[in-house]
Short mmCIF file of C-alpha atoms and ligand atoms in Angstrom, two decimals:
data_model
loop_
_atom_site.label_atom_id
_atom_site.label_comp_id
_atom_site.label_asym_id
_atom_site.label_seq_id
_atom_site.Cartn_x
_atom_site.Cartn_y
_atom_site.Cartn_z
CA UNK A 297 -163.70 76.98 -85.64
CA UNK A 298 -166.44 79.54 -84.71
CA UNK A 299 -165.22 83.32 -85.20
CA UNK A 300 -167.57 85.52 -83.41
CA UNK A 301 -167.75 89.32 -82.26
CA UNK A 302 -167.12 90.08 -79.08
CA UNK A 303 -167.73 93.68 -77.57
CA UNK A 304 -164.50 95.08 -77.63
CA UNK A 305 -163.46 97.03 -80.60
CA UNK A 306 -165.48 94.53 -82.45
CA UNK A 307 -162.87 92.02 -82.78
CA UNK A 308 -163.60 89.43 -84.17
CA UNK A 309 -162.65 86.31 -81.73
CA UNK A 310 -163.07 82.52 -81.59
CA UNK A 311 -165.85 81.63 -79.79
CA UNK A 312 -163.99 79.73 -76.82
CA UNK A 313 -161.13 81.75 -75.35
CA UNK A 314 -158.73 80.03 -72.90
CA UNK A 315 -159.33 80.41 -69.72
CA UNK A 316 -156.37 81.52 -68.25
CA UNK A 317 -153.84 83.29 -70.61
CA UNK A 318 -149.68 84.19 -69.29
CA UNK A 319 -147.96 86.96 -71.05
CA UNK A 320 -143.91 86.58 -71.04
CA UNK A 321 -143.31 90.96 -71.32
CA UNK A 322 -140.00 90.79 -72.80
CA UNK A 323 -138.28 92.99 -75.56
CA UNK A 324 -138.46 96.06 -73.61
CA UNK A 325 -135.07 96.81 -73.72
CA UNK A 326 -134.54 95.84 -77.66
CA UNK A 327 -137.24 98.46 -78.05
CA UNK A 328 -135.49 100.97 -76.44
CA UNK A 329 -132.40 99.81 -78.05
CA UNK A 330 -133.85 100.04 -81.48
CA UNK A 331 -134.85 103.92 -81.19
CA UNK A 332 -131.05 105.16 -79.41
CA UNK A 333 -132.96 105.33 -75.88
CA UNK A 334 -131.96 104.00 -72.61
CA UNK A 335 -133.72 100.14 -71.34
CA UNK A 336 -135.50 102.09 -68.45
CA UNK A 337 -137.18 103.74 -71.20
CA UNK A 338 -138.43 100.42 -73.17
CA UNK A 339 -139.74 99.71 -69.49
CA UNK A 340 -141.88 102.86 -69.41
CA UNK A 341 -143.13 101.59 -72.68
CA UNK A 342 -143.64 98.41 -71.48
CA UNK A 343 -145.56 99.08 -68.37
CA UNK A 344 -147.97 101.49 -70.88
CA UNK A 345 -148.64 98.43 -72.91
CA UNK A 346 -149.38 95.81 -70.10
CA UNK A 347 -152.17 98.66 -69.00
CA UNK A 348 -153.99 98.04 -72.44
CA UNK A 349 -153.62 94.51 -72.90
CA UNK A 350 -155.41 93.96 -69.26
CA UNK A 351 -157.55 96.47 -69.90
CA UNK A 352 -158.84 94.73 -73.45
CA UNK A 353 -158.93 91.20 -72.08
CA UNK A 354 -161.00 92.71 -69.18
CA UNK A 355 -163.53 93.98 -72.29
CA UNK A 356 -163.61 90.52 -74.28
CA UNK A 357 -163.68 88.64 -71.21
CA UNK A 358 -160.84 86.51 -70.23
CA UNK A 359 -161.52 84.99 -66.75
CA UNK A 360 -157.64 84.41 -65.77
CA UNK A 361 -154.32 86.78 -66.77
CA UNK A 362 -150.80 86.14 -65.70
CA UNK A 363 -147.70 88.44 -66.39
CA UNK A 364 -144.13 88.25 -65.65
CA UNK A 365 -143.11 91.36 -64.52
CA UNK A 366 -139.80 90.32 -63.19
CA UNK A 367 -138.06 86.77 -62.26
CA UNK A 368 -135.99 85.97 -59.62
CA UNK A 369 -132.99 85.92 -62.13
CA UNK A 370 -133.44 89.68 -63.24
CA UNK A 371 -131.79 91.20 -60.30
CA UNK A 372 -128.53 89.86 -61.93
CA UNK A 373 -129.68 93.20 -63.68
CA UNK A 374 -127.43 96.81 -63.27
CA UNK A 375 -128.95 98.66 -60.37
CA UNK A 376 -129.90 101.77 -62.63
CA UNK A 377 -132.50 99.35 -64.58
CA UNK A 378 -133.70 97.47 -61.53
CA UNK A 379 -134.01 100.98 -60.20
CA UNK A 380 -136.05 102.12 -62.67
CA UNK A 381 -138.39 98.64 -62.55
CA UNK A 382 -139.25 99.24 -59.00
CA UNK A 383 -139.77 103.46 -59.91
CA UNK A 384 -142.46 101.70 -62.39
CA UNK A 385 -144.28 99.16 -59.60
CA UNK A 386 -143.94 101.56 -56.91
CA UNK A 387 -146.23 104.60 -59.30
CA UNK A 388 -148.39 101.27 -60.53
CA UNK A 389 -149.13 100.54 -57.20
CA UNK A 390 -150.62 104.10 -56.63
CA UNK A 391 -153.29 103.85 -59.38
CA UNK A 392 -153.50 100.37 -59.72
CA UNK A 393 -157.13 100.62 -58.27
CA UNK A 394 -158.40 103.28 -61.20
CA UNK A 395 -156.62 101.01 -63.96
CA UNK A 396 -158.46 97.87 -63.02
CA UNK A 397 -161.78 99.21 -61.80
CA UNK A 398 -165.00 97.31 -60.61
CA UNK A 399 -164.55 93.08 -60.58
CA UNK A 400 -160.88 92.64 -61.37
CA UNK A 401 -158.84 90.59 -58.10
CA UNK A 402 -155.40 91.00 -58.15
CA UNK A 403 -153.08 88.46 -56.93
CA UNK A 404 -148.47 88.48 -56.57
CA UNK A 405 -146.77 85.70 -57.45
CA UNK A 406 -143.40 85.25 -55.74
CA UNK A 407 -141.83 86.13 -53.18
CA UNK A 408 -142.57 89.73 -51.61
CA UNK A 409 -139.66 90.07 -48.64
CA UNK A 410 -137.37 90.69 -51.38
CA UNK A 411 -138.80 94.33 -52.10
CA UNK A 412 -138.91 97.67 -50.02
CA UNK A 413 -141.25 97.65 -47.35
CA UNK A 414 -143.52 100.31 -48.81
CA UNK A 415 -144.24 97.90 -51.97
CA UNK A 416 -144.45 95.42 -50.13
CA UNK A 417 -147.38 97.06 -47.62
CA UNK A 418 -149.21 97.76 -50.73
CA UNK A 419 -148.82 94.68 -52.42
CA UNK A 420 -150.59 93.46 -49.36
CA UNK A 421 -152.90 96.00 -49.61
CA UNK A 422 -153.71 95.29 -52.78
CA UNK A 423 -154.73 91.84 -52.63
CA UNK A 424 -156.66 92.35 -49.67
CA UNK A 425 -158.96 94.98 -51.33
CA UNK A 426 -159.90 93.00 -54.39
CA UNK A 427 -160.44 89.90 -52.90
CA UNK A 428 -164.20 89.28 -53.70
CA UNK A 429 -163.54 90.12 -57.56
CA UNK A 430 -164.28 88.02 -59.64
CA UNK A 431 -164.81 89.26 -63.25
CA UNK A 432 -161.22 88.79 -63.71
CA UNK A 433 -157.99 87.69 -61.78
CA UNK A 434 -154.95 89.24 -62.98
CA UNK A 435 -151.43 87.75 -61.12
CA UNK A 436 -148.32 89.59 -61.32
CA UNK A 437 -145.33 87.45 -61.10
CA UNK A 438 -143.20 89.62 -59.33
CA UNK A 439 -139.99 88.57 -57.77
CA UNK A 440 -141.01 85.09 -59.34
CA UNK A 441 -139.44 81.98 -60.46
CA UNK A 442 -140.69 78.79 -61.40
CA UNK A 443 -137.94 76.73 -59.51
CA UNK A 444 -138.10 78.78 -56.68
CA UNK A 445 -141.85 78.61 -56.18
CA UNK A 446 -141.87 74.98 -56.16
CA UNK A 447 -139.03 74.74 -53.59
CA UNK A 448 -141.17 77.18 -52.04
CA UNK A 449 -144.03 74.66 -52.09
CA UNK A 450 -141.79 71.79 -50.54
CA UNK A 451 -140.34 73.66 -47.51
CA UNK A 452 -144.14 74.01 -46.60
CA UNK A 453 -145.03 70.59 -47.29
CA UNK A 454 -142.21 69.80 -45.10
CA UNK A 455 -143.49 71.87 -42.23
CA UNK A 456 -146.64 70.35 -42.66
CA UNK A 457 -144.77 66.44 -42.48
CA UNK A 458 -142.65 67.51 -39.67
CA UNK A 459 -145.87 69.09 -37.38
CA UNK A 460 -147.33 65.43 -38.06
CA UNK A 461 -150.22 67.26 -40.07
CA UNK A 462 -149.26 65.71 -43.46
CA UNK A 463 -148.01 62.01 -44.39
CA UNK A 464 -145.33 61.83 -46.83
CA UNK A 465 -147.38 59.13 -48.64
CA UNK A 466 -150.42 61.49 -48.66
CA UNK A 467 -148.28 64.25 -50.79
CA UNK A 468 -149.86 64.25 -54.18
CA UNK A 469 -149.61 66.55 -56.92
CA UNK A 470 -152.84 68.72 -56.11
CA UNK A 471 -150.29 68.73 -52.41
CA UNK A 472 -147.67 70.51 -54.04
CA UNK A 473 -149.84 72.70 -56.14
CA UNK A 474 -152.04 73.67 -53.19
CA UNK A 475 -149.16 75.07 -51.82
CA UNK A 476 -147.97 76.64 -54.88
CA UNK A 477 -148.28 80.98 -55.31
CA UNK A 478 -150.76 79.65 -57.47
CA UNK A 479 -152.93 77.86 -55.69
CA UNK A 480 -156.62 77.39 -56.90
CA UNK A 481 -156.04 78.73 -59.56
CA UNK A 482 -156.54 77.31 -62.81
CA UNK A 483 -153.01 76.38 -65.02
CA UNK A 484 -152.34 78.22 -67.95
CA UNK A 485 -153.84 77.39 -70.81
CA UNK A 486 -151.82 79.91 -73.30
CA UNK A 487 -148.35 81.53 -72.99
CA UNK A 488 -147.81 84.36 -75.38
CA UNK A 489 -144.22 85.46 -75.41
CA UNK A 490 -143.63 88.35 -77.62
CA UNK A 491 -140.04 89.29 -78.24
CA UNK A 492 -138.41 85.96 -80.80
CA UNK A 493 -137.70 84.21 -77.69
CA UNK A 494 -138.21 80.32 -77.37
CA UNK A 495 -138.32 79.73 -74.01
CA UNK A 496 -139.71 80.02 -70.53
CA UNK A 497 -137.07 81.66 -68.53
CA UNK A 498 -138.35 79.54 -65.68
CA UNK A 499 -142.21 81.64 -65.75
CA UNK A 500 -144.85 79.04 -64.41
CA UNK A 501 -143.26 76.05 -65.33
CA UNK A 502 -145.24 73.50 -62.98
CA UNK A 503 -148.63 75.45 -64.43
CA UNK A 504 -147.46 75.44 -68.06
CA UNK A 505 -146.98 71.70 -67.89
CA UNK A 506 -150.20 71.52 -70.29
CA UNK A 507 -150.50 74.77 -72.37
CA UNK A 508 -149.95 75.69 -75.08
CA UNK A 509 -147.64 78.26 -76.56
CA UNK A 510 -147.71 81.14 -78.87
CA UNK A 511 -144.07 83.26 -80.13
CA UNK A 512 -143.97 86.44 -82.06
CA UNK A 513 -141.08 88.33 -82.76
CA UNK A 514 -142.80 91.30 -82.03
CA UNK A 515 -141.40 93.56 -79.04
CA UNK A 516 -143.44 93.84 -76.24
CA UNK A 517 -144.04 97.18 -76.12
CA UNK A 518 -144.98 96.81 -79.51
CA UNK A 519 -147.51 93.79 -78.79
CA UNK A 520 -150.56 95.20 -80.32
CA UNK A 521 -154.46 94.22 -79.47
CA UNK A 522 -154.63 92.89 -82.96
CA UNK A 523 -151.65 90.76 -82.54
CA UNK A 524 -153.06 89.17 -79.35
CA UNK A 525 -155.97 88.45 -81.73
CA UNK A 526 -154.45 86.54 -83.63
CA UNK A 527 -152.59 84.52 -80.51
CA UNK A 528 -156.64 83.42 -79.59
CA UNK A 529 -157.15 82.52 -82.98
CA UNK A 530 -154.31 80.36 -83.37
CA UNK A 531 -154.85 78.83 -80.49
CA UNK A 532 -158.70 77.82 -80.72
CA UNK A 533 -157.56 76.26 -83.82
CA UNK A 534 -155.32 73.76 -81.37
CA UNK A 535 -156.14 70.40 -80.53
CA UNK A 536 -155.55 70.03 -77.10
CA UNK A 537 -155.43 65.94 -76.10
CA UNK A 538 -153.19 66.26 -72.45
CA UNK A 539 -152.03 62.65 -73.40
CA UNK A 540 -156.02 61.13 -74.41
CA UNK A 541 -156.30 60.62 -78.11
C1 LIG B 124 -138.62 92.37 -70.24
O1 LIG B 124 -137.86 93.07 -71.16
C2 LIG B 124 -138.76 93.09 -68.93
C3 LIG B 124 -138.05 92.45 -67.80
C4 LIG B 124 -137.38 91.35 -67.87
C5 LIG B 124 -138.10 93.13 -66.51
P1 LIG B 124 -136.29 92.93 -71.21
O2 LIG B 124 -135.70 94.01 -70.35
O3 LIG B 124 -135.83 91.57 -70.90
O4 LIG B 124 -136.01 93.27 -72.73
P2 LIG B 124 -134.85 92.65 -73.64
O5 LIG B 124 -135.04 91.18 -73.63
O6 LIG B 124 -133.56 93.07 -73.04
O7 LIG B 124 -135.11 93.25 -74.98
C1 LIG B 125 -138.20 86.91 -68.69
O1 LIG B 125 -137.47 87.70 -69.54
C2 LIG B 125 -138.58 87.70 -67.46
C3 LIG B 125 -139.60 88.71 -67.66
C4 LIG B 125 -140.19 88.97 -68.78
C5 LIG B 125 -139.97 89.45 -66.48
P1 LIG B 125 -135.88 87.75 -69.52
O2 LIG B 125 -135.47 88.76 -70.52
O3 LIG B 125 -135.38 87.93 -68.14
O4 LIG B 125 -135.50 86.28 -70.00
P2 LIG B 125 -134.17 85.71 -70.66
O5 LIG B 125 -133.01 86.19 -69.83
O6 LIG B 125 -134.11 86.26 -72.06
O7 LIG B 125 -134.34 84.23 -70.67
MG1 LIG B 126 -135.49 89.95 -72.07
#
């Protein structure tokens, strides 16, 4: 495997990054845990640390990034720490624009009815403005679950089979992922989840069918440059096959 320099803090990277990298942010609230403070606290952290790992795979020039910010299953959460989440979206929302600067489109994942209004408008907002980037997509998996967004995806195929638009034999799998949050975009390639976690929790799981998967017991507000380094390094040295020998 080819190690190479790329521009950004001179890191030294593999030559071929993947295309479209998901980050699973979880440990915030071990952090917090860890130092006496309260979870909302390992969420400030957390938030701080998702602004520097977009901004550095901006610099070495990763085409696709995907984060779950929070799943359909974490408003089982107290109110306090859900309150503080949406305190954190609501002020990223604000100067979202200066954070990603020139070429970066942003795109939600999930469904948006389930926040205020005023997130909501700018969510909107949001997506509408960056549009025609296209040095980098970043999606935000907000209010998202896997299972959900693929029910999601058969209630509309089901519109589209009851208007007489669609035929039920015609529904392939490039059907249901056209109508996926996702859609035209390119499935993940790598999943980092930070945190000594083995799963999914249900992020991307029709997308993920086919990547591959990297797990550090690092926290995630602890989830350094360097250690994403060495997630790109490990997985160049992969042999992807998707069922060809
Ligand atoms: C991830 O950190 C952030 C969200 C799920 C919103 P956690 O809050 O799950 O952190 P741990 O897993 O409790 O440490
Ligand atoms: C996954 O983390 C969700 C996000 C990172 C937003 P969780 O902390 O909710 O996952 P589980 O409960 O450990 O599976
Ligand atoms: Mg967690």
């Amino acid at each position: 495997m080819a190690l190479i320099k790329k521009k950004a803090e001179d890191a030294v990277l593999p030559e071929v990054l993947p295309t479209h990298v998901g980050f699973i942010m979880d440990g915030n609230g071990r952090w917090a845990k860890k130092r006496g403070l309260p979870r909302s606290l390992g969420h400030v952290e957390g938030a701080k640390n998702f602004k520097k790992i977009v901004d550095y795979c901006k610099n070495i020039g990763i085409k696709y990034i995907s984060f779950y910010v929070f799943s359909t299953e974490n408003w089982k959460r107290p109110k306090e720490e859900i309150d503080g989440i949406l305190k954190l979206l609501r002020e990223y929302l604000v100067d979202v624009q200066a954070h990603l600067g020139d070429g970066v489109r942003a795109v939600f994942l999930g469904d948006k009815s389930a926040y205020p209004e005023d997130i909501q408008k700018a969510m909107v907002k949001l997506e509408k403005d960056t549009a025609h980037h296209t040095k980098m997509t970043l999606l935000l998996a907000c209010n998202y679950g896997g299972r959900d967004e693929i029910a999601h995806s058969a209630r509309l195929i089901a519109e589209k089979v009851q208007s007489g638009e669609l035929k039920p034999e015609d529904i392939t799998e490039k059907t249901i992922a056209d109508y996926l949050y996702t859609a035209g975009m390119p499935d993940v390639d790598l999943v980092i989840r930070p945190s000594g976690e083995l799963r999914l929790s249900n992020y991307l799981i029709w997308q993920c069918a086919y990547a591959e998967y990297y797990f550090t017991n690092v926290l995630w507000p602890d989830f350094s440059t360097e250690e994403l380094n060495k997630a790109l390094i490990d997985y160049a040295s992969r042999g992807r096959r998707f069922g060809g020998v």
